[in-house]
């Protein structure tokens, strides 16, 4: 029997409602390429939740695809994007952005979040134009790759800084559900729409089989986006597959319910570690936690559960990464907490 | 009520077996990125059918994606690809190949098929190196974009010509199922593996929700293909979605059964037009037919059925395109034939 | 002793005035990257001749470089350029444009010149957006690669057509000097500036060691051009080398005098062939001519002169290409004409 | 009257021998595109000095162009290059490498030089393939952008490390003349050829009007390089201009004599600063020095001389950059030293 894995939030299939909807609609004929009724309905629903009837919404398959589509559609050849060094586009997408011709500048941060002062000092060091590139876009993730989230005031300030400096702000929302349902979050989806130029709602890591919903709110970035989707091989003939999923996820806010479950399960585990006095690599309130354990404790926990050893702290201790998902059951969490208590 | 559409072969969802398999496996935890058990099993099954244990097999989402991945992974910056002008990569993929830096040379053909003499005369006209590009790859589709197919001898000769001229041969198999089950076909899947360097089995147009299985048989083209999939945004976190589908399609040859159905339904309709004395734009034996009708006949047929008017022949007549799929029912075909007879 | 070559118009060094100016200014210290006094002065002189004080002017090394810089700076990833199939960018630049990510559509023409009807019928065949690319730029050459030139009315109509169709018009002026000084020309440099969005004045084929002067007249295309020059490796540290040359060429209209010489020498040779009753591949009035000779006549002329055999007409006859330059002397022309008369 | 500038080593024209050779050869007809006699002769001379008859040698216009040509010709789409953060390709070439599709990884160093331990720790942090890129090339500069040079043992160790790790080693030699003639250098040109896979000899910063000589010694990197030169717009029609210059520079080792002059002049100035007790930003023995001065001293020196203020050290002091060239006269140096002494 396989060990239960806390390795990532895309280990299971999808929420059952999605499978039901696929069955129910299966033999209906629909237009291809995102012009189906389901995609149309899902777009309307999302626009309503954003409170922005003018937003342009496109469904694509995954996060790297969404990132490269958005970034390459915005930038002219001599323009570049700024990211935290922990940002997914900086080292974890096999050069996807550079493959479209653009440099990703990496900025070192404490907590995976970009702040105006990071950008300002970067801009100050890159004034020798045209020998140095023109920075045009700021890329952030929420929640970040290390589980932290942006507060409303932080996002607002960053957005205003970008506006004052002729920069666009793009939020990678592969785990935006987890961010917006975190117990310490004060952002709404409408805030995100207001304080970014473009962002996406991740489905893959929150109950869909696949799919991210790209939301473009800045009019300047809307023109001809469909061509880019086709050109980069991201346009599904059966776009219905994406539309049906986002329709199910958005209906009755299932999307946020699922994200919340993943957060709650992680927080229960975090709490168990805290009660035993463990330290953490970073303080997180979403579905990723990074407790620091001794080698023997890691070995012990590995007997019945699977997870990544994330960072070696010293010869005796390492941080591990535990990720929960919408499908992580109470039972599994309880079993795991028992083992934590026994450490 | 919507009219029944013969507009394309991706208007419906997927074969019910696939939905069943998705349900059955839904909550199993699986590795991401194509390393799941289902993908592994599907790859083994395909290799067995190819009779080539050394083939490398990758599942991706769609045809344009498969085309750009294969072509950009093979070519160095100064190398180009030759295609028929009707080839999908030449005008119907929004410049996907050029976006990866490579020219697609278009060759005019009668029937959508490339022959050695086409390539030879092209090479003869491009000898001014390095001012003219180095041609390195030949792209063909089977069945072609206009419904025709390659005979075994034709494919063999083309492959041998390519080998003699230091060219790779790549077959776009978005509709390879329809080609290999056509009543006039004499190619086997094993032949295709033997007489190409790389090809793919299209799922999207033959019963899957999405997915194409890229098969690399030439060892020289195998190195590091996975990086390209990641870089181009084509690597699904839940690769299981593709693996499960190809496993279902390949089991008990469902793939070929479905393709055959689509061919048979088209041939019934073709036969009905022939019996009424209609001409065709091209002679096809797969799931696409192009009968030439008068404007009033087109108007009449459009009352209850939907299809594309493909090419204006003169002021009074046009060719229409009719495509059938694995999901086209006998009942629909019979209804349509009645209308043909009544023209 | 080497045979005299009519192979191209870049076989010699440069006009002696340029060498003198290089010597005279050699040890002056100047700013790099095109900010030197000479470049500044040359730009002013060109703007005066264009009668356009707002034009942006940049000096780069060669024609392929100018073409790829202009085109890649204008187009977004999903936009393409239309060229005659004889256009230099279509087959003679080793895929330079495609390497920047853009498709070059080739249009078959009689005389190397694009007309509104060519573009219109091309646009009509590419309406399936976003599956087909968005055409955004029309590329023409004057004189063309086969020696023909645009008349004022033709250029004006093409420009107006482009404006009505949201297309930019770009003129490759590698041999614009020869075009504007042809005996049948009715265009002025000011007309060219008025009836294009961007063009360049070729130096390499008209008396310079190297260098083309890119002239951008449409404000929309001016932003940030310098970055592209740097990024594509086209920014010379010693930009003075280009500035000095264009200053010399533009002073007292040396540029046009040199072009005229090359035309006149070609026309003398053309006339000699005509008087002997020879036919030509195309009717040209610039410095390229394409007389059709028998194999034995070609062999005879090759004894003392070097040139390219351009196109085989039949088993017995071929067209040859003869190119003259600013450095082609009267003496050489007379010697050659003697041999023509003796054929 | 303009102030004398120590701003860079490309402020003047070229060594007079080059101008003489241009005059002498001006009206000879030569083949285009680097197939002229002068280029051929220059290549032979360089190969002799390298003691490598199999090296492939190409002349191009400038350093950024050489860098992008070499790097993009070597790397497949998923491969990347490692550079020091001070490396010219990392921030000073307007994203030239990324524009060809490849990521440049930046490594922080003390002295601008890469050592095996830098690369090793970088590789250790990038093992999550294919999500992280495949590093394939190491880029170094000699002398570096901050004036330091590689010792023979350092280069040898780096090369051997690269070989053991399936990495190519590329040396940017924009100032290789200065490196090899530095008073502390122990490398020969032959060593450079032996301990790199490809490098170039910079002409622009050492007495030429323009031009860098790319030397490819590793057979695997030689195939089809000419296509890349054409495709990237780097192939001069009048390649003679580059051939003539390198022939003059290489004859009687003028190249090394000129580089030595620039070093000697810088060392005289350095010595004058040292005798007055000034500190330096980095210890250099080539033609760049970085003395640290007080604001008032900088102001004083600026009255008669021009130079860049390179780095602010604190409120009161900054490092300035002084660059000498082959054309920096003894007289100018003496005048400047007088001013230093008077500080």
JSON list of C-alpha atoms in Angstrom, two decimals, chain B residues 148-322:
[
{"chain": "B", "resi": 148, "resn": "UNK", "atom": "CA", "xyz": [-6.26, 12.38, -47.98]},
{"chain": "B", "resi": 149, "resn": "UNK", "atom": "CA", "xyz": [-3.93, 9.66, -46.70]},
{"chain": "B", "resi": 150, "resn": "UNK", "atom": "CA", "xyz": [-0.45, 8.27, -47.39]},
{"chain": "B", "resi": 151, "resn": "UNK", "atom": "CA", "xyz": [-0.06, 4.81, -48.83]},
{"chain": "B", "resi": 152, "resn": "UNK", "atom": "CA", "xyz": [2.69, 2.61, -47.44]},
{"chain": "B", "resi": 153, "resn": "UNK", "atom": "CA", "xyz": [4.84, 2.89, -50.54]},
{"chain": "B", "resi": 154, "resn": "UNK", "atom": "CA", "xyz": [4.51, 6.67, -50.57]},
{"chain": "B", "resi": 155, "resn": "UNK", "atom": "CA", "xyz": [5.55, 6.99, -46.96]},
{"chain": "B", "resi": 156, "resn": "UNK", "atom": "CA", "xyz": [8.44, 4.62, -47.39]},
{"chain": "B", "resi": 157, "resn": "UNK", "atom": "CA", "xyz": [9.77, 6.50, -50.39]},
{"chain": "B", "resi": 158, "resn": "UNK", "atom": "CA", "xyz": [9.45, 9.83, -48.65]},
{"chain": "B", "resi": 159, "resn": "UNK", "atom": "CA", "xyz": [11.24, 8.51, -45.58]},
{"chain": "B", "resi": 160, "resn": "UNK", "atom": "CA", "xyz": [14.05, 7.05, -47.65]},
{"chain": "B", "resi": 161, "resn": "UNK", "atom": "CA", "xyz": [14.38, 10.31, -49.55]},
{"chain": "B", "resi": 162, "resn": "UNK", "atom": "CA", "xyz": [14.62, 12.19, -46.26]},
{"chain": "B", "resi": 163, "resn": "UNK", "atom": "CA", "xyz": [17.27, 9.82, -44.98]},
{"chain": "B", "resi": 164, "resn": "UNK", "atom": "CA", "xyz": [19.33, 10.29, -48.13]},
{"chain": "B", "resi": 165, "resn": "UNK", "atom": "CA", "xyz": [19.09, 14.04, -47.78]},
{"chain": "B", "resi": 166, "resn": "UNK", "atom": "CA", "xyz": [19.84, 14.43, -44.09]},
{"chain": "B", "resi": 167, "resn": "UNK", "atom": "CA", "xyz": [16.27, 15.42, -43.33]},
{"chain": "B", "resi": 168, "resn": "UNK", "atom": "CA", "xyz": [14.08, 14.22, -40.50]},
{"chain": "B", "resi": 169, "resn": "UNK", "atom": "CA", "xyz": [10.49, 13.17, -41.19]},
{"chain": "B", "resi": 170, "resn": "UNK", "atom": "CA", "xyz": [7.74, 14.17, -38.76]},
{"chain": "B", "resi": 171, "resn": "UNK", "atom": "CA", "xyz": [4.14, 13.03, -39.08]},
{"chain": "B", "resi": 172, "resn": "UNK", "atom": "CA", "xyz": [1.34, 15.07, -37.55]},
{"chain": "B", "resi": 173, "resn": "UNK", "atom": "CA", "xyz": [-1.10, 12.41, -36.50]},
{"chain": "B", "resi": 174, "resn": "UNK", "atom": "CA", "xyz": [-3.92, 14.56, -35.20]},
{"chain": "B", "resi": 175, "resn": "UNK", "atom": "CA", "xyz": [-6.12, 12.28, -37.33]},
{"chain": "B", "resi": 176, "resn": "UNK", "atom": "CA", "xyz": [-3.84, 9.27, -37.64]},
{"chain": "B", "resi": 177, "resn": "UNK", "atom": "CA", "xyz": [-6.57, 7.00, -36.32]},
{"chain": "B", "resi": 178, "resn": "UNK", "atom": "CA", "xyz": [-8.81, 7.97, -39.23]},
{"chain": "B", "resi": 179, "resn": "UNK", "atom": "CA", "xyz": [-5.93, 7.47, -41.65]},
{"chain": "B", "resi": 180, "resn": "UNK", "atom": "CA", "xyz": [-5.01, 3.99, -40.41]},
{"chain": "B", "resi": 181, "resn": "UNK", "atom": "CA", "xyz": [-8.62, 2.79, -40.43]},
{"chain": "B", "resi": 182, "resn": "UNK", "atom": "CA", "xyz": [-9.56, 4.19, -43.80]},
{"chain": "B", "resi": 183, "resn": "UNK", "atom": "CA", "xyz": [-10.88, 1.63, -46.24]},
{"chain": "B", "resi": 184, "resn": "UNK", "atom": "CA", "xyz": [-8.02, 2.39, -48.65]},
{"chain": "B", "resi": 185, "resn": "UNK", "atom": "CA", "xyz": [-5.24, 2.41, -46.08]},
{"chain": "B", "resi": 186, "resn": "UNK", "atom": "CA", "xyz": [-2.39, -0.12, -46.20]},
{"chain": "B", "resi": 187, "resn": "UNK", "atom": "CA", "xyz": [-0.22, 1.35, -43.42]},
{"chain": "B", "resi": 188, "resn": "UNK", "atom": "CA", "xyz": [0.08, -0.14, -39.94]},
{"chain": "B", "resi": 189, "resn": "UNK", "atom": "CA", "xyz": [1.05, 1.76, -36.80]},
{"chain": "B", "resi": 190, "resn": "UNK", "atom": "CA", "xyz": [4.30, -0.18, -36.87]},
{"chain": "B", "resi": 191, "resn": "UNK", "atom": "CA", "xyz": [4.93, 1.06, -40.42]},
{"chain": "B", "resi": 192, "resn": "UNK", "atom": "CA", "xyz": [4.42, 4.63, -39.27]},
{"chain": "B", "resi": 193, "resn": "UNK", "atom": "CA", "xyz": [6.96, 4.11, -36.48]},
{"chain": "B", "resi": 194, "resn": "UNK", "atom": "CA", "xyz": [9.40, 2.61, -38.97]},
{"chain": "B", "resi": 195, "resn": "UNK", "atom": "CA", "xyz": [9.03, 5.22, -41.69]},
{"chain": "B", "resi": 196, "resn": "UNK", "atom": "CA", "xyz": [9.14, 8.40, -39.64]},
{"chain": "B", "resi": 197, "resn": "UNK", "atom": "CA", "xyz": [11.54, 9.82, -37.06]},
{"chain": "B", "resi": 198, "resn": "UNK", "atom": "CA", "xyz": [8.81, 11.17, -34.84]},
{"chain": "B", "resi": 199, "resn": "UNK", "atom": "CA", "xyz": [5.01, 11.30, -35.02]},
{"chain": "B", "resi": 200, "resn": "UNK", "atom": "CA", "xyz": [2.01, 11.62, -32.78]},
{"chain": "B", "resi": 201, "resn": "UNK", "atom": "CA", "xyz": [-1.26, 9.88, -32.12]},
{"chain": "B", "resi": 202, "resn": "UNK", "atom": "CA", "xyz": [-4.02, 12.43, -31.84]},
{"chain": "B", "resi": 203, "resn": "UNK", "atom": "CA", "xyz": [-6.53, 11.99, -29.06]},
{"chain": "B", "resi": 204, "resn": "UNK", "atom": "CA", "xyz": [-8.44, 15.27, -29.24]},
{"chain": "B", "resi": 205, "resn": "UNK", "atom": "CA", "xyz": [-10.06, 14.43, -32.56]},
{"chain": "B", "resi": 206, "resn": "UNK", "atom": "CA", "xyz": [-10.63, 10.80, -31.72]},
{"chain": "B", "resi": 207, "resn": "UNK", "atom": "CA", "xyz": [-12.49, 10.41, -28.47]},
{"chain": "B", "resi": 208, "resn": "UNK", "atom": "CA", "xyz": [-10.32, 12.07, -25.83]},
{"chain": "B", "resi": 209, "resn": "UNK", "atom": "CA", "xyz": [-11.08, 15.27, -23.92]},
{"chain": "B", "resi": 210, "resn": "UNK", "atom": "CA", "xyz": [-7.65, 16.41, -24.91]},
{"chain": "B", "resi": 211, "resn": "UNK", "atom": "CA", "xyz": [-4.29, 14.87, -25.62]},
{"chain": "B", "resi": 212, "resn": "UNK", "atom": "CA", "xyz": [-1.79, 13.79, -28.22]},
{"chain": "B", "resi": 213, "resn": "UNK", "atom": "CA", "xyz": [0.82, 11.07, -27.71]},
{"chain": "B", "resi": 214, "resn": "UNK", "atom": "CA", "xyz": [4.18, 12.08, -29.18]},
{"chain": "B", "resi": 215, "resn": "UNK", "atom": "CA", "xyz": [6.26, 9.09, -30.23]},
{"chain": "B", "resi": 216, "resn": "UNK", "atom": "CA", "xyz": [9.98, 9.61, -30.85]},
{"chain": "B", "resi": 217, "resn": "UNK", "atom": "CA", "xyz": [11.61, 6.66, -32.55]},
{"chain": "B", "resi": 218, "resn": "UNK", "atom": "CA", "xyz": [14.87, 8.20, -33.78]},
{"chain": "B", "resi": 219, "resn": "UNK", "atom": "CA", "xyz": [17.40, 8.08, -30.96]},
{"chain": "B", "resi": 220, "resn": "UNK", "atom": "CA", "xyz": [18.99, 11.35, -32.05]},
{"chain": "B", "resi": 221, "resn": "UNK", "atom": "CA", "xyz": [15.78, 13.21, -31.28]},
{"chain": "B", "resi": 222, "resn": "UNK", "atom": "CA", "xyz": [15.19, 11.79, -27.83]},
{"chain": "B", "resi": 223, "resn": "UNK", "atom": "CA", "xyz": [17.64, 13.70, -25.66]},
{"chain": "B", "resi": 224, "resn": "UNK", "atom": "CA", "xyz": [16.14, 16.08, -23.13]},
{"chain": "B", "resi": 225, "resn": "UNK", "atom": "CA", "xyz": [12.66, 16.24, -24.68]},
{"chain": "B", "resi": 226, "resn": "UNK", "atom": "CA", "xyz": [11.12, 16.68, -21.24]},
{"chain": "B", "resi": 227, "resn": "UNK", "atom": "CA", "xyz": [12.76, 20.07, -20.80]},
{"chain": "B", "resi": 228, "resn": "UNK", "atom": "CA", "xyz": [11.01, 21.37, -23.90]},
{"chain": "B", "resi": 229, "resn": "UNK", "atom": "CA", "xyz": [7.63, 20.21, -22.63]},
{"chain": "B", "resi": 230, "resn": "UNK", "atom": "CA", "xyz": [8.17, 22.08, -19.38]},
{"chain": "B", "resi": 231, "resn": "UNK", "atom": "CA", "xyz": [9.60, 25.19, -21.06]},
{"chain": "B", "resi": 232, "resn": "UNK", "atom": "CA", "xyz": [6.75, 25.57, -23.51]},
{"chain": "B", "resi": 233, "resn": "UNK", "atom": "CA", "xyz": [4.14, 25.31, -20.75]},
{"chain": "B", "resi": 234, "resn": "UNK", "atom": "CA", "xyz": [2.96, 21.93, -21.98]},
{"chain": "B", "resi": 235, "resn": "UNK", "atom": "CA", "xyz": [3.67, 19.84, -18.89]},
{"chain": "B", "resi": 236, "resn": "UNK", "atom": "CA", "xyz": [0.48, 19.16, -16.98]},
{"chain": "B", "resi": 237, "resn": "UNK", "atom": "CA", "xyz": [0.85, 18.90, -13.21]},
{"chain": "B", "resi": 238, "resn": "UNK", "atom": "CA", "xyz": [-1.87, 16.25, -13.35]},
{"chain": "B", "resi": 239, "resn": "UNK", "atom": "CA", "xyz": [-0.36, 14.29, -16.21]},
{"chain": "B", "resi": 240, "resn": "UNK", "atom": "CA", "xyz": [-2.62, 11.46, -15.06]},
{"chain": "B", "resi": 241, "resn": "UNK", "atom": "CA", "xyz": [-5.42, 13.10, -17.04]},
{"chain": "B", "resi": 242, "resn": "UNK", "atom": "CA", "xyz": [-3.58, 12.32, -20.26]},
{"chain": "B", "resi": 243, "resn": "UNK", "atom": "CA", "xyz": [-2.31, 8.93, -19.19]},
{"chain": "B", "resi": 244, "resn": "UNK", "atom": "CA", "xyz": [-5.74, 7.70, -18.16]},
{"chain": "B", "resi": 245, "resn": "UNK", "atom": "CA", "xyz": [-7.23, 8.71, -21.48]},
{"chain": "B", "resi": 246, "resn": "UNK", "atom": "CA", "xyz": [-4.61, 7.09, -23.66]},
{"chain": "B", "resi": 247, "resn": "UNK", "atom": "CA", "xyz": [-4.76, 3.96, -21.55]},
{"chain": "B", "resi": 248, "resn": "UNK", "atom": "CA", "xyz": [-8.50, 3.71, -22.18]},
{"chain": "B", "resi": 249, "resn": "UNK", "atom": "CA", "xyz": [-8.16, 4.50, -25.87]},
{"chain": "B", "resi": 250, "resn": "UNK", "atom": "CA", "xyz": [-5.39, 2.01, -26.45]},
{"chain": "B", "resi": 251, "resn": "UNK", "atom": "CA", "xyz": [-6.91, -0.81, -24.42]},
{"chain": "B", "resi": 252, "resn": "UNK", "atom": "CA", "xyz": [-8.70, -3.26, -26.73]},
{"chain": "B", "resi": 253, "resn": "UNK", "atom": "CA", "xyz": [-7.96, -0.88, -29.63]},
{"chain": "B", "resi": 254, "resn": "UNK", "atom": "CA", "xyz": [-10.82, 1.44, -28.77]},
{"chain": "B", "resi": 255, "resn": "UNK", "atom": "CA", "xyz": [-8.77, 4.16, -30.50]},
{"chain": "B", "resi": 256, "resn": "UNK", "atom": "CA", "xyz": [-9.03, 2.44, -33.85]},
{"chain": "B", "resi": 257, "resn": "UNK", "atom": "CA", "xyz": [-12.64, 1.45, -33.36]},
{"chain": "B", "resi": 258, "resn": "UNK", "atom": "CA", "xyz": [-13.60, 5.06, -32.76]},
{"chain": "B", "resi": 259, "resn": "UNK", "atom": "CA", "xyz": [-11.67, 6.29, -35.77]},
{"chain": "B", "resi": 260, "resn": "UNK", "atom": "CA", "xyz": [-13.29, 3.68, -37.91]},
{"chain": "B", "resi": 261, "resn": "UNK", "atom": "CA", "xyz": [-16.75, 4.80, -36.83]},
{"chain": "B", "resi": 262, "resn": "UNK", "atom": "CA", "xyz": [-16.00, 8.34, -37.88]},
{"chain": "B", "resi": 263, "resn": "UNK", "atom": "CA", "xyz": [-14.74, 7.13, -41.26]},
{"chain": "B", "resi": 264, "resn": "UNK", "atom": "CA", "xyz": [-17.69, 4.84, -41.85]},
{"chain": "B", "resi": 265, "resn": "UNK", "atom": "CA", "xyz": [-20.20, 7.57, -41.09]},
{"chain": "B", "resi": 266, "resn": "UNK", "atom": "CA", "xyz": [-18.46, 9.93, -43.51]},
{"chain": "B", "resi": 267, "resn": "UNK", "atom": "CA", "xyz": [-18.33, 7.28, -46.22]},
{"chain": "B", "resi": 268, "resn": "UNK", "atom": "CA", "xyz": [-22.07, 6.67, -45.90]},
{"chain": "B", "resi": 269, "resn": "UNK", "atom": "CA", "xyz": [-22.70, 10.34, -46.48]},
{"chain": "B", "resi": 270, "resn": "UNK", "atom": "CA", "xyz": [-20.18, 10.44, -49.30]},
{"chain": "B", "resi": 271, "resn": "UNK", "atom": "CA", "xyz": [-21.93, 7.55, -50.92]},
{"chain": "B", "resi": 272, "resn": "UNK", "atom": "CA", "xyz": [-25.27, 9.32, -50.71]},
{"chain": "B", "resi": 273, "resn": "UNK", "atom": "CA", "xyz": [-23.82, 12.36, -52.48]},
{"chain": "B", "resi": 274, "resn": "UNK", "atom": "CA", "xyz": [-22.18, 10.16, -55.10]},
{"chain": "B", "resi": 275, "resn": "UNK", "atom": "CA", "xyz": [-25.41, 8.37, -55.82]},
{"chain": "B", "resi": 276, "resn": "UNK", "atom": "CA", "xyz": [-26.99, 11.74, -56.51]},
{"chain": "B", "resi": 277, "resn": "UNK", "atom": "CA", "xyz": [-24.12, 12.53, -58.88]},
{"chain": "B", "resi": 278, "resn": "UNK", "atom": "CA", "xyz": [-22.38, 15.19, -56.86]},
{"chain": "B", "resi": 279, "resn": "UNK", "atom": "CA", "xyz": [-18.71, 16.01, -57.42]},
{"chain": "B", "resi": 280, "resn": "UNK", "atom": "CA", "xyz": [-16.12, 16.47, -54.64]},
{"chain": "B", "resi": 281, "resn": "UNK", "atom": "CA", "xyz": [-13.31, 18.93, -54.11]},
{"chain": "B", "resi": 282, "resn": "UNK", "atom": "CA", "xyz": [-10.93, 16.10, -53.30]},
{"chain": "B", "resi": 283, "resn": "UNK", "atom": "CA", "xyz": [-11.24, 12.39, -53.12]},
{"chain": "B", "resi": 284, "resn": "UNK", "atom": "CA", "xyz": [-11.16, 11.37, -49.48]},
{"chain": "B", "resi": 285, "resn": "UNK", "atom": "CA", "xyz": [-11.65, 8.13, -47.60]},
{"chain": "B", "resi": 286, "resn": "UNK", "atom": "CA", "xyz": [-11.46, 9.41, -44.03]},
{"chain": "B", "resi": 287, "resn": "UNK", "atom": "CA", "xyz": [-13.85, 11.40, -41.85]},
{"chain": "B", "resi": 288, "resn": "UNK", "atom": "CA", "xyz": [-13.78, 14.56, -43.94]},
{"chain": "B", "resi": 289, "resn": "UNK", "atom": "CA", "xyz": [-15.65, 14.99, -47.20]},
{"chain": "B", "resi": 290, "resn": "UNK", "atom": "CA", "xyz": [-15.93, 18.00, -49.48]},
{"chain": "B", "resi": 291, "resn": "UNK", "atom": "CA", "xyz": [-18.99, 17.69, -51.78]},
{"chain": "B", "resi": 292, "resn": "UNK", "atom": "CA", "xyz": [-19.68, 20.50, -54.23]},
{"chain": "B", "resi": 293, "resn": "UNK", "atom": "CA", "xyz": [-23.22, 21.86, -54.04]},
{"chain": "B", "resi": 294, "resn": "UNK", "atom": "CA", "xyz": [-25.17, 24.67, -55.54]},
{"chain": "B", "resi": 295, "resn": "UNK", "atom": "CA", "xyz": [-25.94, 27.66, -53.37]},
{"chain": "B", "resi": 296, "resn": "UNK", "atom": "CA", "xyz": [-29.57, 26.70, -53.04]},
{"chain": "B", "resi": 297, "resn": "UNK", "atom": "CA", "xyz": [-28.69, 23.13, -52.10]},
{"chain": "B", "resi": 298, "resn": "UNK", "atom": "CA", "xyz": [-26.36, 24.46, -49.44]},
{"chain": "B", "resi": 299, "resn": "UNK", "atom": "CA", "xyz": [-29.12, 26.68, -48.14]},
{"chain": "B", "resi": 300, "resn": "UNK", "atom": "CA", "xyz": [-31.49, 23.77, -48.02]},
{"chain": "B", "resi": 301, "resn": "UNK", "atom": "CA", "xyz": [-29.11, 21.47, -46.14]},
{"chain": "B", "resi": 302, "resn": "UNK", "atom": "CA", "xyz": [-28.31, 24.26, -43.70]},
{"chain": "B", "resi": 303, "resn": "UNK", "atom": "CA", "xyz": [-31.82, 24.37, -42.43]},
{"chain": "B", "resi": 304, "resn": "UNK", "atom": "CA", "xyz": [-31.34, 21.38, -40.17]},
{"chain": "B", "resi": 305, "resn": "UNK", "atom": "CA", "xyz": [-27.59, 20.84, -40.17]},
{"chain": "B", "resi": 306, "resn": "UNK", "atom": "CA", "xyz": [-24.54, 22.95, -39.51]},
{"chain": "B", "resi": 307, "resn": "UNK", "atom": "CA", "xyz": [-21.27, 22.77, -41.52]},
{"chain": "B", "resi": 308, "resn": "UNK", "atom": "CA", "xyz": [-18.62, 24.99, -43.08]},
{"chain": "B", "resi": 309, "resn": "UNK", "atom": "CA", "xyz": [-18.79, 26.29, -46.62]},
{"chain": "B", "resi": 310, "resn": "UNK", "atom": "CA", "xyz": [-15.20, 25.52, -47.53]},
{"chain": "B", "resi": 311, "resn": "UNK", "atom": "CA", "xyz": [-14.44, 26.91, -50.95]},
{"chain": "B", "resi": 312, "resn": "UNK", "atom": "CA", "xyz": [-16.37, 28.93, -53.51]},
{"chain": "B", "resi": 313, "resn": "UNK", "atom": "CA", "xyz": [-16.10, 27.14, -56.87]},
{"chain": "B", "resi": 314, "resn": "UNK", "atom": "CA", "xyz": [-17.99, 29.68, -58.96]},
{"chain": "B", "resi": 315, "resn": "UNK", "atom": "CA", "xyz": [-20.90, 32.08, -58.52]},
{"chain": "B", "resi": 316, "resn": "UNK", "atom": "CA", "xyz": [-23.39, 29.21, -58.29]},
{"chain": "B", "resi": 317, "resn": "UNK", "atom": "CA", "xyz": [-21.49, 26.47, -56.47]},
{"chain": "B", "resi": 318, "resn": "UNK", "atom": "CA", "xyz": [-19.29, 25.86, -53.44]},
{"chain": "B", "resi": 319, "resn": "UNK", "atom": "CA", "xyz": [-17.62, 22.93, -51.78]},
{"chain": "B", "resi": 320, "resn": "UNK", "atom": "CA", "xyz": [-18.76, 22.31, -48.24]},
{"chain": "B", "resi": 321, "resn": "UNK", "atom": "CA", "xyz": [-16.79, 20.46, -45.58]},
{"chain": "B", "resi": 322, "resn": "UNK", "atom": "CA", "xyz": [-18.49, 17.72, -43.58]}
]
